[in-house]
PDB file of C-alpha atoms in Angstrom:
ATOM      1  CA  MET A   1     -14.503  13.179 -17.576  1.00  0.00           C
ATOM      2  CA  SER A   2     -17.857  14.415 -16.364  1.00  0.00           C
ATOM      3  CA  ASN A   3     -18.662  10.829 -15.077  1.00  0.00           C
ATOM      4  CA  ILE A   4     -15.555  10.973 -12.438  1.00  0.00           C
ATOM      5  CA  GLN A   5     -17.288  11.270  -9.246  1.00  0.00           C
ATOM      6  CA  ILE A   6     -14.629  13.598  -7.060  1.00  0.00           C
ATOM      7  CA  PRO A   7     -15.526  13.269  -3.141  1.00  0.00           C
ATOM      8  CA  GLU A   8     -16.020  16.502  -1.261  1.00  0.00           C
ATOM      9  CA  MET A   9     -12.682  17.604   0.277  1.00  0.00           C
ATOM     10  CA  LYS A  10     -13.000  18.663   4.024  1.00  0.00           C
ATOM     11  CA  GLY A  11     -10.681  18.310   6.768  1.00  0.00           C
ATOM     12  CA  LYS A  12      -7.343  19.766   8.034  1.00  0.00           C
ATOM     13  CA  VAL A  13      -3.884  20.318   6.618  1.00  0.00           C
ATOM     14  CA  VAL A  14      -1.841  17.849   8.741  1.00  0.00           C
ATOM     15  CA  ALA A  15       2.236  18.580   8.621  1.00  0.00           C
ATOM     16  CA  CYS A  16       4.274  16.125  10.376  1.00  0.00           C
ATOM     17  CA  ILE A  17       6.943  18.027  12.455  1.00  0.00           C
ATOM     18  CA  ASP A  18      10.362  16.555  13.353  1.00  0.00           C
ATOM     19  CA  ASP A  19      13.816  17.990  14.105  1.00  0.00           C
ATOM     20  CA  SER A  20      15.172  17.389  10.292  1.00  0.00           C
ATOM     21  CA  ILE A  21      16.437  19.795   8.252  1.00  0.00           C
ATOM     22  CA  TYR A  22      13.079  19.749   6.386  1.00  0.00           C
ATOM     23  CA  ALA A  23      10.904  20.874   9.433  1.00  0.00           C
ATOM     24  CA  GLU A  24      10.894  24.419   8.449  1.00  0.00           C
ATOM     25  CA  ALA A  25       9.765  23.989   4.916  1.00  0.00           C
ATOM     26  CA  VAL A  26       7.251  21.430   5.803  1.00  0.00           C
ATOM     27  CA  CYS A  27       5.784  24.170   8.189  1.00  0.00           C
ATOM     28  CA  ASP A  28       6.074  27.007   5.738  1.00  0.00           C
ATOM     29  CA  TYR A  29       4.482  24.594   2.812  1.00  0.00           C
ATOM     30  CA  ALA A  30       1.762  23.543   5.579  1.00  0.00           C
ATOM     31  CA  ALA A  31       0.929  27.284   6.539  1.00  0.00           C
ATOM     32  CA  TRP A  32       0.924  28.276   2.454  1.00  0.00           C
ATOM     33  CA  THR A  33      -1.412  25.144   1.487  1.00  0.00           C
ATOM     34  CA  ALA A  34      -3.844  25.750   4.693  1.00  0.00           C
ATOM     35  CA  SER A  35      -3.921  29.183   3.597  1.00  0.00           C
ATOM     36  CA  ARG A  36      -4.737  28.689  -0.137  1.00  0.00           C
ATOM     37  CA  MET A  37      -7.452  25.904   0.898  1.00  0.00           C
ATOM     38  CA  ASN A  38      -8.938  28.416   3.745  1.00  0.00           C
ATOM     39  CA  THR A  39      -9.018  25.391   6.330  1.00  0.00           C
ATOM     40  CA  GLN A  40      -7.218  24.693   9.859  1.00  0.00           C
ATOM     41  CA  LEU A  41      -3.455  23.690   9.990  1.00  0.00           C
ATOM     42  CA  SER A  42      -2.713  20.936  12.454  1.00  0.00           C
ATOM     43  CA  LEU A  43       0.731  20.435  13.544  1.00  0.00           C
ATOM     44  CA  LEU A  44       1.789  16.810  14.668  1.00  0.00           C
ATOM     45  CA  HIS A  45       4.734  15.299  16.399  1.00  0.00           C
ATOM     46  CA  VAL A  46       4.570  11.717  17.053  1.00  0.00           C
ATOM     47  CA  LEU A  47       7.073  10.143  19.564  1.00  0.00           C
ATOM     48  CA  ASP A  48       7.958   6.379  18.155  1.00  0.00           C
ATOM     49  CA  LYS A  49       7.868   4.106  20.300  1.00  0.00           C
ATOM     50  CA  THR A  50      11.338   2.276  20.950  1.00  0.00           C
ATOM     51  CA  GLU A  51      12.314  -1.015  22.943  1.00  0.00           C
ATOM     52  CA  SER A  52      15.455  -0.957  24.874  1.00  0.00           C
ATOM     53  CA  THR A  53      17.153  -4.095  24.628  1.00  0.00           C
ATOM     54  CA  THR A  54      20.249  -2.785  26.529  1.00  0.00           C
ATOM     55  CA  ALA A  55      18.793  -4.823  29.856  1.00  0.00           C
ATOM     56  CA  SER A  56      18.335  -8.160  28.113  1.00  0.00           C
ATOM     57  CA  ASN A  57      21.829  -8.274  26.781  1.00  0.00           C
ATOM     58  CA  LEU A  58      23.585  -7.029  29.857  1.00  0.00           C
ATOM     59  CA  SER A  59      21.840  -9.138  32.521  1.00  0.00           C
ATOM     60  CA  GLY A  60      22.657 -12.629  31.461  1.00  0.00           C
ATOM     61  CA  SER A  61      26.065 -12.329  32.432  1.00  0.00           C
ATOM     62  CA  LEU A  62      25.262 -10.503  35.870  1.00  0.00           C
ATOM     63  CA  GLY A  63      24.326 -11.837  39.484  1.00  0.00           C
ATOM     64  CA  LEU A  64      20.931 -11.688  40.692  1.00  0.00           C
ATOM     65  CA  GLY A  65      21.300  -8.558  42.770  1.00  0.00           C
ATOM     66  CA  ALA A  66      23.229  -6.675  39.838  1.00  0.00           C
ATOM     67  CA  GLN A  67      20.502  -7.561  37.538  1.00  0.00           C
ATOM     68  CA  GLU A  68      17.973  -6.154  39.500  1.00  0.00           C
ATOM     69  CA  ASN A  69      19.857  -2.926  39.963  1.00  0.00           C
ATOM     70  CA  LEU A  70      20.751  -2.436  36.353  1.00  0.00           C
ATOM     71  CA  MET A  71      17.146  -3.064  35.409  1.00  0.00           C
ATOM     72  CA  GLN A  72      16.213  -0.385  37.899  1.00  0.00           C
ATOM     73  CA  GLU A  73      18.723   2.094  36.609  1.00  0.00           C
ATOM     74  CA  LEU A  74      17.854   1.615  32.768  1.00  0.00           C
ATOM     75  CA  ALA A  75      14.026   1.962  33.663  1.00  0.00           C
ATOM     76  CA  GLU A  76      14.843   5.102  35.209  1.00  0.00           C
ATOM     77  CA  LEU A  77      17.125   6.141  32.196  1.00  0.00           C
ATOM     78  CA  ASP A  78      14.230   5.449  29.937  1.00  0.00           C
ATOM     79  CA  GLN A  79      11.874   7.435  31.490  1.00  0.00           C
ATOM     80  CA  GLN A  80      14.293  10.501  31.945  1.00  0.00           C
ATOM     81  CA  ARG A  81      14.773   9.737  28.065  1.00  0.00           C
ATOM     82  CA  ALA A  82      11.199   9.637  27.154  1.00  0.00           C
ATOM     83  CA  LYS A  83      10.212  12.841  29.503  1.00  0.00           C
ATOM     84  CA  LEU A  84      13.676  14.444  27.631  1.00  0.00           C
ATOM     85  CA  GLU A  85      12.102  13.497  24.028  1.00  0.00           C
ATOM     86  CA  MET A  86       8.510  14.737  25.193  1.00  0.00           C
ATOM     87  CA  GLU A  87      10.223  18.078  26.278  1.00  0.00           C
ATOM     88  CA  LYS A  88      12.013  18.500  22.755  1.00  0.00           C
ATOM     89  CA  GLY A  89       8.829  17.221  20.642  1.00  0.00           C
ATOM     90  CA  LYS A  90       6.446  20.173  22.685  1.00  0.00           C
ATOM     91  CA  LEU A  91       9.531  22.754  21.823  1.00  0.00           C
ATOM     92  CA  MET A  92       9.433  21.660  18.262  1.00  0.00           C
ATOM     93  CA  LEU A  93       5.616  22.051  18.076  1.00  0.00           C
ATOM     94  CA  GLN A  94       5.889  25.456  19.683  1.00  0.00           C
ATOM     95  CA  ALA A  95       8.713  26.789  17.214  1.00  0.00           C
ATOM     96  CA  ALA A  96       6.436  25.790  14.443  1.00  0.00           C
ATOM     97  CA  MET A  97       3.399  27.283  16.025  1.00  0.00           C
ATOM     98  CA  GLN A  98       5.365  30.754  15.988  1.00  0.00           C
ATOM     99  CA  ARG A  99       6.729  30.270  12.245  1.00  0.00           C
ATOM    100  CA  ALA A 100       2.810  29.138  11.176  1.00  0.00           C
ATOM    101  CA  GLU A 101       1.497  32.319  13.207  1.00  0.00           C
ATOM    102  CA  ALA A 102       4.464  34.570  11.398  1.00  0.00           C
ATOM    103  CA  LYS A 103       2.733  33.158   7.743  1.00  0.00           C
ATOM    104  CA  GLY A 104      -0.599  34.415   9.104  1.00  0.00           C
ATOM    105  CA  ILE A 105      -2.220  31.293  10.651  1.00  0.00           C
ATOM    106  CA  ILE A 106      -4.209  32.382  13.384  1.00  0.00           C
ATOM    107  CA  ASP A 107      -6.015  28.963  14.258  1.00  0.00           C
ATOM    108  CA  ALA A 108      -3.145  26.453  13.802  1.00  0.00           C
ATOM    109  CA  GLU A 109      -3.151  23.466  16.675  1.00  0.00           C
ATOM    110  CA  SER A 110      -0.360  21.403  17.691  1.00  0.00           C
ATOM    111  CA  ARG A 111      -0.822  17.632  18.889  1.00  0.00           C
ATOM    112  CA  GLN A 112       1.919  15.448  20.290  1.00  0.00           C
ATOM    113  CA  ARG A 113       1.342  11.540  20.061  1.00  0.00           C
ATOM    114  CA  HIS A 114       2.666   8.249  21.024  1.00  0.00           C
ATOM    115  CA  GLY A 115       3.074   5.221  18.459  1.00  0.00           C
ATOM    116  CA  GLU A 116       4.191   4.396  15.198  1.00  0.00           C
ATOM    117  CA  LEU A 117       4.115   7.288  12.819  1.00  0.00           C
ATOM    118  CA  VAL A 118       2.366   5.502   9.762  1.00  0.00           C
ATOM    119  CA  ASP A 119      -0.336   4.026  12.438  1.00  0.00           C
ATOM    120  CA  THR A 120      -1.111   7.697  14.091  1.00  0.00           C
ATOM    121  CA  LEU A 121      -1.427   9.169  10.352  1.00  0.00           C
ATOM    122  CA  ILE A 122      -3.891   6.223   9.365  1.00  0.00           C
ATOM    123  CA  GLU A 123      -6.142   7.167  12.995  1.00  0.00           C
ATOM    124  CA  LEU A 124      -6.025  10.537  11.695  1.00  0.00           C
ATOM    125  CA  GLU A 125      -6.670  10.161   8.094  1.00  0.00           C
ATOM    126  CA  PRO A 126     -10.475  10.785   8.628  1.00  0.00           C
ATOM    127  CA  GLU A 127      -9.712  14.475   9.613  1.00  0.00           C
ATOM    128  CA  THR A 128      -7.181  14.885   7.202  1.00  0.00           C
ATOM    129  CA  ARG A 129      -7.441  16.975   3.982  1.00  0.00           C
ATOM    130  CA  ILE A 130      -4.031  16.671   2.897  1.00  0.00           C
ATOM    131  CA  LEU A 131      -0.886  15.643   4.732  1.00  0.00           C
ATOM    132  CA  VAL A 132       2.496  17.535   4.300  1.00  0.00           C
ATOM    133  CA  VAL A 133       5.599  15.569   5.210  1.00  0.00           C
ATOM    134  CA  GLY A 134       9.530  16.082   4.353  1.00  0.00           C
ATOM    135  CA  LYS A 135      10.995  13.947   1.841  1.00  0.00           C
ATOM    136  CA  ARG A 136      13.263  12.920   4.520  1.00  0.00           C
ATOM    137  CA  GLY A 137      12.972  12.411   8.344  1.00  0.00           C
ATOM    138  CA  ALA A 138      15.731  13.101  10.938  1.00  0.00           C
ATOM    139  CA  ASP A 139      16.881   9.596  10.925  1.00  0.00           C
ATOM    140  CA  THR A 140      17.522   9.952   7.307  1.00  0.00           C
ATOM    141  CA  GLU A 141      18.055  13.730   6.691  1.00  0.00           C
ATOM    142  CA  SER A 142      21.601  13.114   5.435  1.00  0.00           C
ATOM    143  CA  ALA A 143      21.020  10.104   3.244  1.00  0.00           C
ATOM    144  CA  HIS A 144      21.216  12.536   0.080  1.00  0.00           C
ATOM    145  CA  GLY A 145      19.953  10.441  -2.923  1.00  0.00           C
ATOM    146  CA  HIS A 146      17.321   8.471  -0.855  1.00  0.00           C
ATOM    147  CA  ILE A 147      13.487   9.009   0.714  1.00  0.00           C
ATOM    148  CA  GLY A 148      13.011   9.151   4.294  1.00  0.00           C
ATOM    149  CA  SER A 149      12.374   5.673   5.948  1.00  0.00           C
ATOM    150  CA  HIS A 150       8.559   6.335   6.538  1.00  0.00           C
ATOM    151  CA  LEU A 151       8.062   7.743   3.026  1.00  0.00           C
ATOM    152  CA  GLU A 152       7.002   5.072   1.168  1.00  0.00           C
ATOM    153  CA  SER A 153       5.292   3.147   3.705  1.00  0.00           C
ATOM    154  CA  ILE A 154       3.011   6.586   4.153  1.00  0.00           C
ATOM    155  CA  ILE A 155       2.058   6.772   0.839  1.00  0.00           C
ATOM    156  CA  ARG A 156       1.151   2.890   0.530  1.00  0.00           C
ATOM    157  CA  ALA A 157      -1.090   3.321   3.761  1.00  0.00           C
ATOM    158  CA  MET A 158      -2.637   6.453   3.168  1.00  0.00           C
ATOM    159  CA  HIS A 159      -5.523   7.532   0.908  1.00  0.00           C
ATOM    160  CA  LYS A 160      -5.541  11.399   0.710  1.00  0.00           C
ATOM    161  CA  PRO A 161      -3.133  13.924  -0.929  1.00  0.00           C
ATOM    162  CA  ILE A 162       0.220  13.949   0.570  1.00  0.00           C
ATOM    163  CA  LEU A 163       2.784  17.006  -0.154  1.00  0.00           C
ATOM    164  CA  ILE A 164       5.797  16.191   0.275  1.00  0.00           C
ATOM    165  CA  ALA A 165       8.500  18.963   0.689  1.00  0.00           C
ATOM    166  CA  GLN A 166      12.255  19.347  -0.124  1.00  0.00           C
ATOM    167  CA  GLN A 167      14.131  21.337   2.260  1.00  0.00           C
ATOM    168  CA  SER A 168      13.059  25.165   1.294  1.00  0.00           C
ATOM    169  CA  PHE A 169      10.168  26.519   0.179  1.00  0.00           C
ATOM    170  CA  ALA A 170       8.972  29.234  -2.234  1.00  0.00           C
ATOM    171  CA  PRO A 171       4.904  29.586  -3.232  1.00  0.00           C
ATOM    172  CA  PRO A 172       5.061  27.755  -6.304  1.00  0.00           C
ATOM    173  CA  LYS A 173       4.947  29.802  -9.786  1.00  0.00           C
ATOM    174  CA  GLN A 174       4.471  26.812 -12.232  1.00  0.00           C
ATOM    175  CA  ILE A 175       2.733  23.338 -11.400  1.00  0.00           C
ATOM    176  CA  MET A 176       3.420  20.222 -13.463  1.00  0.00           C
ATOM    177  CA  VAL A 177       0.625  17.423 -13.572  1.00  0.00           C
ATOM    178  CA  ALA A 178       1.897  13.888 -14.739  1.00  0.00           C
ATOM    179  CA  TYR A 179      -0.766  12.998 -16.666  1.00  0.00           C
ATOM    180  CA  ASP A 180      -1.436   9.253 -18.331  1.00  0.00           C
ATOM    181  CA  GLY A 181      -5.142   9.296 -19.132  1.00  0.00           C
ATOM    182  CA  SER A 182      -5.758   6.772 -16.386  1.00  0.00           C
ATOM    183  CA  ALA A 183      -8.550   6.515 -14.289  1.00  0.00           C
ATOM    184  CA  THR A 184      -6.646   7.853 -11.256  1.00  0.00           C
ATOM    185  CA  MET A 185      -5.284  10.770 -12.881  1.00  0.00           C
ATOM    186  CA  ARG A 186      -8.589  11.383 -14.479  1.00  0.00           C
ATOM    187  CA  LYS A 187      -9.898  11.891 -11.208  1.00  0.00           C
ATOM    188  CA  GLY A 188      -6.539  13.842 -10.150  1.00  0.00           C
ATOM    189  CA  ILE A 189      -7.466  16.372 -12.703  1.00  0.00           C
ATOM    190  CA  GLN A 190     -10.802  17.098 -11.498  1.00  0.00           C
ATOM    191  CA  ILE A 191      -9.642  17.326  -7.842  1.00  0.00           C
ATOM    192  CA  VAL A 192      -6.969  19.641  -8.959  1.00  0.00           C
ATOM    193  CA  ALA A 193      -9.436  21.679 -11.232  1.00  0.00           C
ATOM    194  CA  ALA A 194     -11.606  21.815  -7.854  1.00  0.00           C
ATOM    195  CA  SER A 195      -8.947  22.709  -5.312  1.00  0.00           C
ATOM    196  CA  PRO A 196      -7.881  26.635  -4.623  1.00  0.00           C
ATOM    197  CA  LEU A 197      -4.640  25.365  -4.018  1.00  0.00           C
ATOM    198  CA  GLY A 198      -3.299  25.825  -7.559  1.00  0.00           C
ATOM    199  CA  ARG A 199      -5.607  28.493  -8.685  1.00  0.00           C
ATOM    200  CA  GLY A 200      -4.005  31.096 -10.309  1.00  0.00           C
ATOM    201  CA  ILE A 201      -1.201  29.325 -10.691  1.00  0.00           C
ATOM    202  CA  PRO A 202       0.055  28.110 -14.621  1.00  0.00           C
ATOM    203  CA  HIS A 203      -0.246  24.517 -14.711  1.00  0.00           C
ATOM    204  CA  HIS A 204       1.573  22.065 -17.475  1.00  0.00           C
ATOM    205  CA  VAL A 205      -0.219  18.918 -18.138  1.00  0.00           C
ATOM    206  CA  VAL A 206       2.599  16.722 -19.392  1.00  0.00           C
ATOM    207  CA  MET A 207       2.448  13.072 -20.755  1.00  0.00           C
ATOM    208  CA  VAL A 208       5.097  10.652 -21.424  1.00  0.00           C
ATOM    209  CA  GLY A 209       5.009   8.503 -24.577  1.00  0.00           C
ATOM    210  CA  ALA A 210       4.040   8.391 -28.225  1.00  0.00           C
ATOM    211  CA  ASP A 211       2.411  11.127 -29.904  1.00  0.00           C
ATOM    212  CA  THR A 212      -0.875   9.392 -31.085  1.00  0.00           C
ATOM    213  CA  ASP A 213      -4.319  10.543 -31.502  1.00  0.00           C
ATOM    214  CA  VAL A 214      -5.198   8.945 -28.434  1.00  0.00           C
ATOM    215  CA  ALA A 215      -2.713  10.443 -26.445  1.00  0.00           C
ATOM    216  CA  ARG A 216      -3.523  13.892 -28.171  1.00  0.00           C
ATOM    217  CA  GLU A 217      -7.186  13.154 -27.063  1.00  0.00           C
ATOM    218  CA  GLN A 218      -6.579  12.113 -23.607  1.00  0.00           C
ATOM    219  CA  LEU A 219      -4.028  15.160 -23.143  1.00  0.00           C
ATOM    220  CA  ARG A 220      -7.137  17.788 -24.793  1.00  0.00           C
ATOM    221  CA  GLU A 221      -9.472  16.285 -22.144  1.00  0.00           C
ATOM    222  CA  ALA A 222      -7.287  17.278 -18.933  1.00  0.00           C
ATOM    223  CA  THR A 223      -6.478  20.563 -20.654  1.00  0.00           C
ATOM    224  CA  ASP A 224      -9.944  21.501 -21.474  1.00  0.00           C
ATOM    225  CA  ALA A 225     -11.088  20.445 -17.632  1.00  0.00           C
ATOM    226  CA  LEU A 226      -8.391  22.803 -16.259  1.00  0.00           C
ATOM    227  CA  SER A 227      -9.259  25.503 -18.884  1.00  0.00           C
ATOM    228  CA  ALA A 228     -12.996  25.391 -17.736  1.00  0.00           C
ATOM    229  CA  ALA A 229     -11.810  25.608 -14.175  1.00  0.00           C
ATOM    230  CA  GLY A 230     -10.351  28.996 -15.001  1.00  0.00           C
ATOM    231  CA  PHE A 231      -6.578  27.672 -15.028  1.00  0.00           C
ATOM    232  CA  GLU A 232      -3.682  28.839 -17.323  1.00  0.00           C
ATOM    233  CA  VAL A 233      -2.773  25.251 -18.802  1.00  0.00           C
ATOM    234  CA  THR A 234      -0.276  24.339 -21.174  1.00  0.00           C
ATOM    235  CA  GLY A 235      -0.126  20.464 -22.660  1.00  0.00           C
ATOM    236  CA  THR A 236       2.710  18.598 -23.629  1.00  0.00           C
ATOM    237  CA  ILE A 237       3.330  15.029 -24.991  1.00  0.00           C
ATOM    238  CA  ILE A 238       7.153  13.889 -24.578  1.00  0.00           C
ATOM    239  CA  ALA A 239       9.054  11.150 -25.291  1.00  0.00           C
ATOM    240  CA  GLY A 240      11.603   9.131 -23.310  1.00  0.00           C
ATOM    241  CA  ASP A 241      11.293   7.262 -20.029  1.00  0.00           C
ATOM    242  CA  ALA A 242       8.872   8.798 -17.603  1.00  0.00           C
ATOM    243  CA  ASP A 243      11.376   9.680 -14.564  1.00  0.00           C
ATOM    244  CA  THR A 244      14.089  10.946 -17.058  1.00  0.00           C
ATOM    245  CA  ALA A 245      11.781  12.710 -19.472  1.00  0.00           C
ATOM    246  CA  LEU A 246       9.475  14.386 -16.426  1.00  0.00           C
ATOM    247  CA  ALA A 247      12.771  15.443 -14.722  1.00  0.00           C
ATOM    248  CA  GLU A 248      14.266  17.109 -17.678  1.00  0.00           C
ATOM    249  CA  TYR A 249      10.886  18.871 -18.575  1.00  0.00           C
ATOM    250  CA  GLN A 250      10.542  20.010 -14.957  1.00  0.00           C
ATOM    251  CA  GLU A 251      14.248  21.625 -14.991  1.00  0.00           C
ATOM    252  CA  ARG A 252      13.918  23.071 -18.457  1.00  0.00           C
ATOM    253  CA  GLU A 253      10.168  24.661 -17.457  1.00  0.00           C
ATOM    254  CA  ASN A 254      11.405  26.051 -13.728  1.00  0.00           C
ATOM    255  CA  ILE A 255       8.621  23.750 -12.344  1.00  0.00           C
ATOM    256  CA  ASP A 256       7.928  24.579  -8.798  1.00  0.00           C
ATOM    257  CA  LEU A 257       5.804  21.557  -7.968  1.00  0.00           C
ATOM    258  CA  LEU A 258       5.166  18.283  -9.194  1.00  0.00           C
ATOM    259  CA  VAL A 259       1.466  16.391  -9.244  1.00  0.00           C
ATOM    260  CA  MET A 260       1.351  12.745  -9.805  1.00  0.00           C
ATOM    261  CA  GLY A 261      -0.911   9.989  -9.250  1.00  0.00           C
ATOM    262  CA  ALA A 262      -0.194   7.198  -6.815  1.00  0.00           C
ATOM    263  CA  TYR A 263      -1.337   4.477  -9.469  1.00  0.00           C
ATOM    264  CA  GLY A 264      -2.012   4.714 -13.190  1.00  0.00           C
ATOM    265  CA  HIS A 265      -2.077   2.281 -16.093  1.00  0.00           C
ATOM    266  CA  SER A 266       0.795   2.822 -18.040  1.00  0.00           C
ATOM    267  CA  ARG A 267       4.326   3.565 -17.722  1.00  0.00           C
ATOM    268  CA  ILE A 268       3.630   6.069 -15.479  1.00  0.00           C
ATOM    269  CA  ARG A 269       1.977   3.544 -12.724  1.00  0.00           C
ATOM    270  CA  HIS A 270       5.186   3.147 -11.203  1.00  0.00           C
ATOM    271  CA  LEU A 271       5.734   6.957 -10.555  1.00  0.00           C
ATOM    272  CA  ILE A 272       4.356   5.990  -7.335  1.00  0.00           C
ATOM    273  CA  LEU A 273       5.276   2.855  -4.966  1.00  0.00           C
ATOM    274  CA  GLY A 274       7.550   1.571  -8.078  1.00  0.00           C
ATOM    275  CA  SER A 275      11.035   2.134  -9.181  1.00  0.00           C
ATOM    276  CA  THR A 276      10.280   5.395 -10.981  1.00  0.00           C
ATOM    277  CA  THR A 277       8.671   6.816  -8.273  1.00  0.00           C
ATOM    278  CA  THR A 278      11.531   6.043  -6.136  1.00  0.00           C
ATOM    279  CA  ALA A 279      13.723   7.607  -8.427  1.00  0.00           C
ATOM    280  CA  MET A 280      11.696  10.738  -9.385  1.00  0.00           C
ATOM    281  CA  ILE A 281      11.622  11.639  -5.582  1.00  0.00           C
ATOM    282  CA  LYS A 282      15.396  10.817  -5.173  1.00  0.00           C
ATOM    283  CA  ARG A 283      15.876  13.015  -8.429  1.00  0.00           C
ATOM    284  CA  THR A 284      13.941  15.780  -8.409  1.00  0.00           C
ATOM    285  CA  ARG A 285      14.863  18.857  -6.438  1.00  0.00           C
ATOM    286  CA  VAL A 286      11.126  20.187  -5.988  1.00  0.00           C
ATOM    287  CA  SER A 287       8.088  19.801  -4.125  1.00  0.00           C
ATOM    288  CA  LEU A 288       5.675  16.749  -5.149  1.00  0.00           C
ATOM    289  CA  LEU A 289       2.012  16.346  -4.415  1.00  0.00           C
ATOM    290  CA  VAL A 290       0.638  12.550  -4.384  1.00  0.00           C
ATOM    291  CA  LEU A 291      -3.131  12.190  -5.374  1.00  0.00           C
ATOM    292  CA  ARG A 292      -4.860   9.220  -4.762  1.00  0.00           C
TER     293      ARG A 292
END
């Protein structure tokens, strides 16, 4: 793995804060991540642009004077609604700042932006070291068995690690890396080895597929890289379908955090941005770290 070039990781831990039931866990995971990585925490709330179609729907059946009055009243209501949403966001950020401070984070910043969430995250990507988001947002928080409406778009658009938080947080005690020997995950192993995020936490490197000489050699290279970096590591090859086998291993070994690559070259390549990934994110009850 010595020929894999790993870029120097700089920037902030950016946490997306909203009014969903995932917000507290996002804040806690982001605070833990910023502390472990000794980097600044940036709490972000994005006010998505929305367009009201009420006026155009109603004005066609009204006289000119009524149209003008209605349009003016609707515009005033939109302004009031936007102002309330902005104030609500500021209160959420204030609460998140207080929660982060209670976790020992003293240099956090809070930012409120207007625009589309994905576009905003792309804009902030150069200063982002790792992004923390909830599994679902406020609009889909009760849609159990599904992922958030923005999540797949975020994973497709971003080129930085993304930590997908579940509803509750506890510091991970066991971390599992889904490994397939691809260039993406060879690089991923080096990123894990170089990062302080998981240092001191036992790691499980798990491959799904046939127990062949090639697979054993790939697994050995990965575990040796982590061992050389001072990690306590266990390597395992398991049979079965990737989503089912990995989920069962996670449950059996009490894994707290899953690490996956965004792309690969085997059956695991669908773990992210494919049917297996969707199934894995839906099924697992622990948080996931997606590497690019």
